[in-house]
Short mmCIF file of C-alpha atoms in Angstrom, two decimals:
data_model
loop_
_atom_site.label_atom_id
_atom_site.label_comp_id
_atom_site.label_asym_id
_atom_site.label_seq_id
_atom_site.Cartn_x
_atom_site.Cartn_y
_atom_site.Cartn_z
CA MET A 1 -20.14 8.91 12.53
CA SER A 2 -19.82 8.62 8.68
CA THR A 3 -21.33 11.28 6.41
CA ALA A 4 -22.35 11.25 2.97
CA PRO A 5 -19.29 12.97 1.57
CA GLU A 6 -17.07 10.05 2.85
CA ARG A 7 -19.26 7.54 1.10
CA ARG A 8 -19.44 9.44 -2.09
CA TRP A 9 -15.83 10.25 -2.37
CA GLU A 10 -14.54 6.94 -1.52
CA ARG A 11 -16.78 5.33 -4.12
CA ARG A 12 -15.85 7.90 -6.68
CA LEU A 13 -12.16 7.09 -6.28
CA TYR A 14 -12.87 3.18 -6.71
CA LEU A 15 -14.89 3.75 -9.81
CA ALA A 16 -12.27 6.16 -11.45
CA ALA A 17 -9.62 3.55 -10.86
CA HIS A 18 -11.71 0.39 -11.78
CA PRO A 19 -15.08 1.45 -13.59
CA LEU A 20 -15.87 -2.23 -14.45
CA ALA A 21 -14.24 -4.38 -11.88
CA TYR A 22 -15.31 -2.50 -8.87
CA PRO A 23 -19.02 -2.55 -9.53
CA LEU A 24 -18.72 -6.31 -9.94
CA LEU A 25 -16.76 -6.83 -6.79
CA ARG A 26 -19.45 -5.01 -4.87
CA VAL A 27 -22.21 -7.20 -6.37
CA LEU A 28 -20.07 -10.26 -5.47
CA ALA A 29 -20.16 -8.87 -1.75
CA ARG A 30 -23.78 -9.72 -1.60
CA CYS A 31 -23.16 -13.36 -2.73
CA GLY A 32 -22.00 -14.84 0.49
CA PRO A 33 -18.60 -15.54 2.21
CA ALA A 34 -17.20 -17.48 -0.82
CA VAL A 35 -18.61 -17.84 -4.39
CA ARG A 36 -17.07 -19.31 -7.69
CA VAL A 37 -17.16 -16.95 -10.44
CA PRO A 38 -16.51 -18.58 -13.92
CA GLY A 39 -13.56 -17.23 -15.72
CA VAL A 40 -12.46 -15.29 -12.44
CA GLY A 41 -11.99 -18.07 -9.70
CA VAL A 42 -13.19 -18.50 -6.20
CA VAL A 43 -13.86 -14.88 -4.62
CA ILE A 44 -13.78 -14.60 -0.80
CA ASN A 45 -15.79 -11.90 0.86
CA ASP A 46 -15.56 -12.66 4.40
CA ALA A 47 -12.67 -11.45 6.71
CA ALA A 48 -12.40 -14.46 8.95
CA LEU A 49 -12.46 -16.92 5.85
CA ALA A 50 -9.89 -14.65 4.16
CA ARG A 51 -7.58 -15.01 7.25
CA ARG A 52 -7.86 -18.89 7.19
CA VAL A 53 -6.88 -19.06 3.63
CA LEU A 54 -4.00 -16.53 4.20
CA LEU A 55 -2.64 -18.68 6.96
CA ASP A 56 -2.91 -22.03 5.02
CA GLY A 57 0.26 -21.73 2.98
CA ARG A 58 0.04 -25.36 2.03
CA THR A 59 -3.20 -25.38 0.28
CA PHE A 60 -3.26 -21.70 -0.95
CA ARG A 61 -0.05 -20.38 -2.16
CA LYS A 62 1.57 -17.36 -3.90
CA ASP A 63 3.64 -19.29 -6.45
CA GLY A 64 1.20 -21.19 -8.64
CA PRO A 65 -1.08 -20.38 -11.72
CA GLY A 66 -3.05 -17.22 -11.15
CA SER A 67 -1.13 -16.22 -8.17
CA PRO A 68 1.08 -13.17 -7.35
CA GLY A 69 4.06 -15.15 -8.62
CA ASP A 70 2.53 -15.32 -12.31
CA LEU A 71 2.57 -11.32 -12.01
CA TRP A 72 5.89 -10.49 -10.48
CA THR A 73 8.38 -13.36 -11.10
CA PRO A 74 9.23 -12.17 -14.80
CA VAL A 75 9.78 -8.71 -13.28
CA LEU A 76 11.47 -9.27 -9.92
CA GLY A 77 12.95 -12.79 -10.31
CA PRO A 78 12.14 -15.88 -8.34
CA SER A 79 13.47 -14.97 -4.93
CA VAL A 80 11.20 -12.12 -3.46
CA LEU A 81 8.77 -12.62 -0.70
CA LEU A 82 5.95 -11.70 -3.12
CA ASN A 83 6.14 -14.97 -4.91
CA MET A 84 7.60 -17.47 -2.51
CA GLU A 85 6.28 -20.07 -0.15
CA GLY A 86 7.71 -22.93 2.05
CA GLU A 87 11.21 -23.08 3.65
CA ALA A 88 12.73 -20.72 0.93
CA HIS A 89 10.34 -18.09 1.97
CA ARG A 90 10.71 -18.86 5.71
CA ARG A 91 14.40 -18.41 5.14
CA LEU A 92 14.26 -15.25 3.62
CA ARG A 93 11.58 -13.89 6.06
CA ARG A 94 13.98 -14.66 8.92
CA LYS A 95 16.68 -12.70 7.27
CA LEU A 96 14.64 -9.78 6.68
CA ALA A 97 12.81 -9.79 10.05
CA ASP A 98 15.13 -7.18 11.86
CA LEU A 99 15.15 -5.00 8.63
CA PHE A 100 12.50 -2.48 9.31
CA THR A 101 12.22 -2.55 13.37
CA PRO A 102 9.89 0.33 14.64
CA ALA A 103 12.80 2.18 16.06
CA TYR A 104 14.94 2.20 12.91
CA THR A 105 11.92 3.19 10.64
CA GLU A 106 11.17 6.00 13.07
CA ARG A 107 14.95 7.20 12.80
CA LEU A 108 14.73 6.72 9.03
CA CYS A 109 11.91 8.87 8.61
CA GLU A 110 13.10 11.70 10.77
CA GLN A 111 16.37 11.68 9.00
CA VAL A 112 14.96 11.72 5.35
CA LEU A 113 11.79 13.58 5.98
CA ALA A 114 13.03 16.58 8.21
CA GLU A 115 13.75 18.98 5.47
CA PRO A 116 10.77 18.28 3.26
CA LEU A 117 8.12 18.31 6.12
CA ALA A 118 9.52 21.55 7.39
CA ARG A 119 8.87 23.01 4.00
CA LEU A 120 5.37 21.54 3.96
CA SER A 121 4.83 22.79 7.52
CA GLU A 122 5.81 26.33 6.45
CA ARG A 123 3.32 26.29 3.43
CA LEU A 124 0.50 25.07 5.37
CA HIS A 125 0.99 27.67 8.32
CA GLN A 126 1.46 30.47 5.83
CA GLY A 127 -2.00 29.79 4.62
CA ARG A 128 -0.79 28.80 1.13
CA PRO A 129 -2.62 25.94 -0.75
CA VAL A 130 -0.65 22.71 -0.82
CA ASP A 131 -1.42 19.79 -3.19
CA LEU A 132 -1.03 16.73 -0.82
CA VAL A 133 -0.87 14.24 -3.66
CA ASP A 134 2.16 16.01 -5.07
CA ALA A 135 3.63 16.43 -1.54
CA MET A 136 3.19 12.65 -0.86
CA ARG A 137 4.86 11.90 -4.04
CA VAL A 138 8.13 13.90 -3.05
CA LEU A 139 8.01 12.27 0.36
CA ALA A 140 7.42 8.75 -0.70
CA GLY A 141 10.24 9.22 -3.49
CA ALA A 142 12.59 10.58 -0.75
CA VAL A 143 12.07 7.63 1.47
CA ILE A 144 12.24 5.01 -1.40
CA SER A 145 15.43 6.84 -2.66
CA HIS A 146 17.00 6.33 0.60
CA VAL A 147 16.03 2.68 0.80
CA ILE A 148 17.48 1.91 -2.68
CA GLY A 149 20.49 4.00 -2.17
CA LEU A 150 19.91 6.77 -4.92
CA GLU A 151 22.19 9.90 -4.18
CA THR A 152 19.51 12.61 -4.96
CA ARG A 153 17.84 15.57 -3.04
CA ASP A 154 15.95 17.02 -5.68
CA GLU A 155 12.08 17.05 -5.63
CA ASP A 156 11.61 16.91 -9.16
CA GLU A 157 13.74 13.72 -9.18
CA TYR A 158 11.76 12.25 -6.34
CA ARG A 159 8.63 12.95 -8.51
CA HIS A 160 10.16 11.24 -11.46
CA LEU A 161 10.98 8.31 -9.25
CA PHE A 162 7.51 7.91 -7.96
CA GLU A 163 6.15 8.33 -11.65
CA GLN A 164 8.20 5.50 -12.77
CA GLY A 165 6.84 3.09 -10.13
CA GLU A 166 3.37 4.22 -10.80
CA ARG A 167 3.59 3.42 -14.37
CA VAL A 168 4.71 -0.18 -13.56
CA VAL A 169 2.03 -0.81 -10.91
CA SER A 170 -0.64 0.80 -12.95
CA MET A 171 0.03 -2.09 -15.66
CA VAL A 172 -1.90 -4.29 -13.19
CA THR A 173 -5.59 -4.11 -12.80
CA LEU A 174 -8.00 -6.03 -10.55
CA ARG A 175 -8.51 -8.57 -13.62
CA THR A 176 -4.84 -8.94 -14.47
CA ARG A 177 -3.37 -12.65 -14.39
CA ARG A 178 -0.12 -12.01 -15.85
CA LEU A 179 2.03 -9.27 -17.66
CA SER A 180 2.56 -9.38 -21.39
CA PRO A 181 6.02 -9.57 -22.61
CA SER A 182 5.92 -5.92 -23.65
CA GLN A 183 4.82 -5.05 -20.00
CA VAL A 184 7.56 -7.14 -18.58
CA ALA A 185 10.09 -5.33 -20.72
CA ARG A 186 8.75 -1.84 -19.72
CA ALA A 187 8.84 -2.95 -16.13
CA ARG A 188 12.29 -4.03 -16.40
CA ARG A 189 13.46 -0.94 -17.93
CA VAL A 190 12.41 0.80 -15.02
CA LEU A 191 13.60 -1.59 -12.29
CA ASP A 192 16.81 -2.75 -13.75
CA PRO A 193 18.84 0.75 -13.31
CA LEU A 194 17.39 0.92 -9.78
CA GLY A 195 18.61 -2.67 -9.12
CA ASP A 196 22.03 -1.58 -10.20
CA ILE A 197 22.03 1.34 -7.74
CA ALA A 198 20.78 -0.98 -5.14
CA ALA A 199 23.60 -3.30 -5.81
CA LYS A 200 26.28 -0.62 -5.39
CA ALA A 201 24.67 0.39 -2.08
CA TYR A 202 24.82 -3.33 -0.92
CA ALA A 203 28.25 -3.65 -1.92
CA ALA A 204 29.46 -0.48 -0.15
CA GLY A 205 28.09 -2.16 2.92
CA ASP A 206 27.24 1.04 5.04
CA GLU A 207 24.86 -0.23 7.83
CA GLU A 208 23.28 3.04 7.93
CA THR A 209 21.63 2.34 4.71
CA VAL A 210 18.92 -0.23 4.03
CA MET A 211 20.74 -1.98 1.58
CA GLY A 212 24.02 -2.14 3.86
CA ARG A 213 21.70 -3.64 6.56
CA MET A 214 20.22 -6.09 4.14
CA ARG A 215 24.00 -7.29 3.59
CA ALA A 216 24.68 -7.49 7.39
CA LEU A 217 21.46 -9.45 7.97
CA GLY A 218 22.85 -12.13 5.44
CA LEU A 219 21.03 -11.53 2.22
CA SER A 220 22.63 -12.41 -0.85
CA PRO A 221 23.19 -9.80 -3.58
CA GLN A 222 20.36 -11.25 -5.73
CA GLU A 223 17.88 -11.44 -2.70
CA ALA A 224 18.73 -7.74 -1.72
CA ARG A 225 18.37 -6.70 -5.09
CA GLY A 226 14.92 -8.41 -5.60
CA ALA A 227 13.68 -6.98 -2.05
CA ALA A 228 14.69 -3.47 -3.18
CA GLY A 229 12.59 -3.77 -6.25
CA ALA A 230 9.67 -5.21 -4.21
CA PHE A 231 9.88 -2.49 -1.75
CA PHE A 232 9.80 0.02 -4.60
CA LEU A 233 6.80 -1.31 -6.24
CA THR A 234 4.58 -2.27 -3.09
CA GLY A 235 5.61 0.48 -0.72
CA THR A 236 5.87 3.84 -2.46
CA GLU A 237 2.33 4.08 -3.96
CA THR A 238 0.62 2.60 -0.66
CA VAL A 239 2.16 5.38 1.59
CA ALA A 240 1.62 8.20 -0.93
CA THR A 241 -2.29 7.38 -1.59
CA LEU A 242 -2.85 6.84 2.23
CA VAL A 243 -2.29 10.26 3.73
CA PRO A 244 -4.70 12.30 1.40
CA ARG A 245 -7.33 9.89 1.78
CA LEU A 246 -6.79 9.95 5.45
CA ILE A 247 -7.20 13.68 5.78
CA ALA A 248 -10.09 13.39 3.20
CA LEU A 249 -11.92 10.99 5.34
CA LEU A 250 -11.14 12.93 8.71
CA HIS A 251 -12.45 16.22 7.12
CA ASP A 252 -15.70 14.67 5.47
CA CYS A 253 -16.63 12.77 8.75
CA GLY A 254 -16.17 15.89 10.87
CA GLU A 255 -13.22 14.22 12.76
CA LEU A 256 -10.23 16.26 11.69
CA GLU A 257 -9.94 18.73 14.43
CA ARG A 258 -10.86 15.96 17.02
CA VAL A 259 -7.77 13.87 15.82
CA ALA A 260 -5.80 17.17 15.74
CA ALA A 261 -6.51 17.88 19.29
CA ASP A 262 -5.74 14.60 20.50
CA PRO A 263 -2.70 13.10 18.79
CA SER A 264 -3.13 9.68 20.64
CA LEU A 265 -6.14 9.21 18.19
CA LEU A 266 -3.78 9.34 15.10
CA ASP A 267 -2.81 5.54 14.99
CA THR A 268 -6.62 4.69 15.53
CA ALA A 269 -7.36 7.15 12.53
CA LEU A 270 -4.67 5.45 10.35
CA GLU A 271 -5.77 2.06 10.83
CA GLU A 272 -9.31 2.86 10.35
CA THR A 273 -8.41 4.70 7.08
CA LEU A 274 -6.50 1.67 6.00
CA ARG A 275 -9.49 -0.54 6.70
CA VAL A 276 -11.95 1.79 4.61
CA THR A 277 -9.63 2.41 1.75
CA THR A 278 -7.95 -1.02 1.73
CA PRO A 279 -4.74 -0.28 -0.14
CA THR A 280 -4.64 -3.97 -1.27
CA PRO A 281 -8.09 -4.31 -2.47
CA VAL A 282 -7.63 -8.03 -3.88
CA MET A 283 -5.12 -10.59 -2.90
CA LEU A 284 -4.42 -13.67 -5.07
CA ARG A 285 -3.68 -17.39 -4.25
CA SER A 286 -3.37 -20.64 -6.25
CA VAL A 287 -4.90 -23.77 -4.93
CA HIS A 288 -2.58 -26.79 -4.40
CA ALA A 289 -4.57 -29.17 -2.61
CA PRO A 290 -8.35 -30.05 -2.68
CA ALA A 291 -10.34 -28.05 0.17
CA THR A 292 -13.53 -26.47 1.05
CA VAL A 293 -13.69 -22.83 1.57
CA GLY A 294 -16.73 -21.35 2.91
CA GLY A 295 -18.82 -24.17 1.53
CA VAL A 296 -17.16 -23.93 -2.04
CA LYS A 297 -15.08 -26.95 -3.24
CA VAL A 298 -11.70 -26.10 -4.76
CA ARG A 299 -9.42 -28.20 -6.74
CA PRO A 300 -5.54 -27.74 -7.53
CA GLY A 301 -4.97 -25.11 -10.12
CA ASP A 302 -8.02 -22.96 -9.04
CA ARG A 303 -7.42 -19.38 -8.61
CA VAL A 304 -8.65 -17.59 -5.27
CA LEU A 305 -9.32 -13.98 -5.15
CA ILE A 306 -9.70 -12.72 -1.65
CA VAL A 307 -11.59 -9.31 -2.10
CA THR A 308 -10.01 -7.72 0.80
CA HIS A 309 -12.06 -4.51 0.12
CA ASN A 310 -15.36 -6.31 0.50
CA CYS A 311 -14.10 -8.21 3.70
CA CYS A 312 -13.05 -4.87 5.30
CA ARG A 313 -16.05 -2.73 4.05
CA ALA A 314 -18.37 -5.37 5.73
CA HIS A 315 -17.69 -3.93 8.88
CA GLY A 316 -19.47 -0.44 8.07
CA PRO A 317 -18.44 3.06 7.24
CA PHE A 318 -15.61 5.22 8.63
CA ASP A 319 -15.84 5.29 12.47
CA LEU A 320 -12.99 6.10 14.79
CA ASP A 321 -15.03 4.70 17.87
CA ARG A 322 -15.78 1.36 16.48
CA PRO A 323 -13.02 -1.36 17.40
CA HIS A 324 -11.85 -3.68 14.77
CA PRO A 325 -12.92 -7.25 15.23
CA PRO A 326 -9.96 -9.86 15.69
CA GLU A 327 -10.49 -11.29 12.25
CA LEU A 328 -9.51 -7.85 10.52
CA ASN A 329 -6.41 -7.21 12.46
CA ARG A 330 -4.70 -5.37 9.68
CA LEU A 331 -6.01 -7.90 6.94
CA TRP A 332 -5.18 -5.18 4.38
CA PHE A 333 -1.50 -5.89 4.91
CA GLY A 334 -1.83 -9.64 4.83
CA ALA A 335 -1.65 -12.25 7.49
CA GLY A 336 0.80 -14.78 8.97
CA PRO A 337 3.97 -15.40 7.10
CA HIS A 338 2.88 -13.13 4.36
CA PHE A 339 2.15 -10.03 6.52
CA CYS A 340 3.74 -7.09 4.99
CA ILE A 341 7.30 -6.88 6.25
CA GLY A 342 7.39 -2.93 5.32
CA TYR A 343 4.43 -2.37 7.54
CA PRO A 344 6.46 -0.47 10.15
CA LEU A 345 8.05 1.89 7.58
CA ALA A 346 4.68 2.67 5.98
CA MET A 347 3.37 3.53 9.23
CA ALA A 348 6.28 5.61 10.46
CA GLU A 349 6.19 7.49 7.13
CA ALA A 350 2.41 8.08 7.13
CA ARG A 351 2.50 9.14 10.81
CA ALA A 352 5.31 11.77 10.11
CA VAL A 353 3.53 13.38 7.31
CA ALA A 354 -0.07 13.29 9.03
CA ARG A 355 1.35 15.01 12.14
CA THR A 356 2.71 17.78 9.96
CA VAL A 357 -0.60 18.39 8.21
CA LEU A 358 -2.85 18.17 11.44
CA ARG A 359 -0.57 20.65 13.32
CA ALA A 360 -2.12 23.04 10.70
CA ALA A 361 -5.87 22.33 11.74
CA PRO A 362 -8.20 23.61 11.04
CA ILE A 363 -7.88 22.73 7.43
CA THR A 364 -10.26 23.34 4.48
CA ILE A 365 -10.24 21.29 1.09
CA VAL A 366 -9.58 23.49 -1.79
CA ARG A 367 -10.28 21.13 -4.51
CA ARG A 368 -9.77 17.33 -5.34
CA ARG A 369 -10.14 15.21 -8.24
CA ALA A 370 -10.10 11.37 -8.42
CA ALA A 371 -7.34 9.62 -10.45
CA ARG A 372 -8.03 7.12 -13.43
CA GLY A 373 -5.79 4.31 -14.51
CA VAL A 374 -4.28 3.32 -11.27
CA LEU A 375 -4.15 0.17 -9.26
CA ILE A 376 -4.76 1.65 -5.91
CA PRO A 377 -7.61 4.14 -5.92
CA THR A 378 -6.33 7.55 -5.10
CA TYR A 379 -6.75 11.33 -5.73
CA ARG A 380 -4.95 12.84 -8.98
CA THR A 381 -5.12 16.16 -6.98
CA PHE A 382 -6.02 16.87 -3.37
CA VAL A 383 -5.42 20.77 -2.56
CA ILE A 384 -5.64 21.77 1.07
CA ARG A 385 -4.90 24.83 3.09
CA LYS A 386 -5.14 26.10 6.65
CA ALA A 387 -8.72 27.50 7.11
CA GLN A 388 -9.12 31.26 7.81
CA ALA A 389 -9.70 32.12 11.44
#
């Protein structure tokens, strides 16, 4: 069952990241399944209702005013899954469907993470303190480097790559409608050089690389370049923030040694961590046709905020033994045609790192500190070590 430290630390992380917006979102959670908030939009707090909105791509779209398209089209261009709808979206989605198969992502993580995970395991088993936040930055940087086609094997370069993505994503808050021209320019200064590298990997056509696979799957150079940028922005930080919070929740709830002793529980623990932490706390849609949502009438041009965090936390505190109801079903990664295409890669990466950490159990938390100025709530430092026998 959940314990006080779990609730206290998760709330602390959200308040550090979003000191003004988070308390408002939690107040809105008590206002019913849907509520219109002047100056904000129509807020959705119910998982079943959120799923209905996400599955109705004709009425609620990602490419209108107040949608993700407003945020990311100036940075990534018009042809990435983040900002597309209709036939163009379906066509690109079909091309990408076989990119991150579970078998391929497991093999990719084994290849890319073997050496850094071996070093992590050695440090833990020697009883040395490990900052899991820093370790995840290196590991996530290594994977995204491979995806884009960077030829780097240096941990400092991996950290730098991660920090570049973090700087771009941190320009977005829960209240952001669109990036300013100066923010777009800063983001392009980060992404354009990475896009050039991705384009070279695409041109080389090596099907052992992700960019080469995109070419083989029929993506155009522009589509592949946009996809690489989207993976860089949306996948890196999601995975890097997940594992420290997984270990923290298991530790604080007294479940860490149970999962360490029974590896079959790891996927359940990861899914429950994703529900509680909700890596996408808010999802945006633009209304394109009149409709009624949870008793609230919406009109074309209205902005809809699906508060995924409220939808997911309504099902209670962290509990490995409570099954997820059907309406959740990985809602934090979207639903229907917009379900996150990088989900298998994110899970393979998190699974590989979590296994390595759990093999060192029992584990003690040496110190931790919440991060400020980030979009996805996370720890700034999270130092662990193997507990003394």
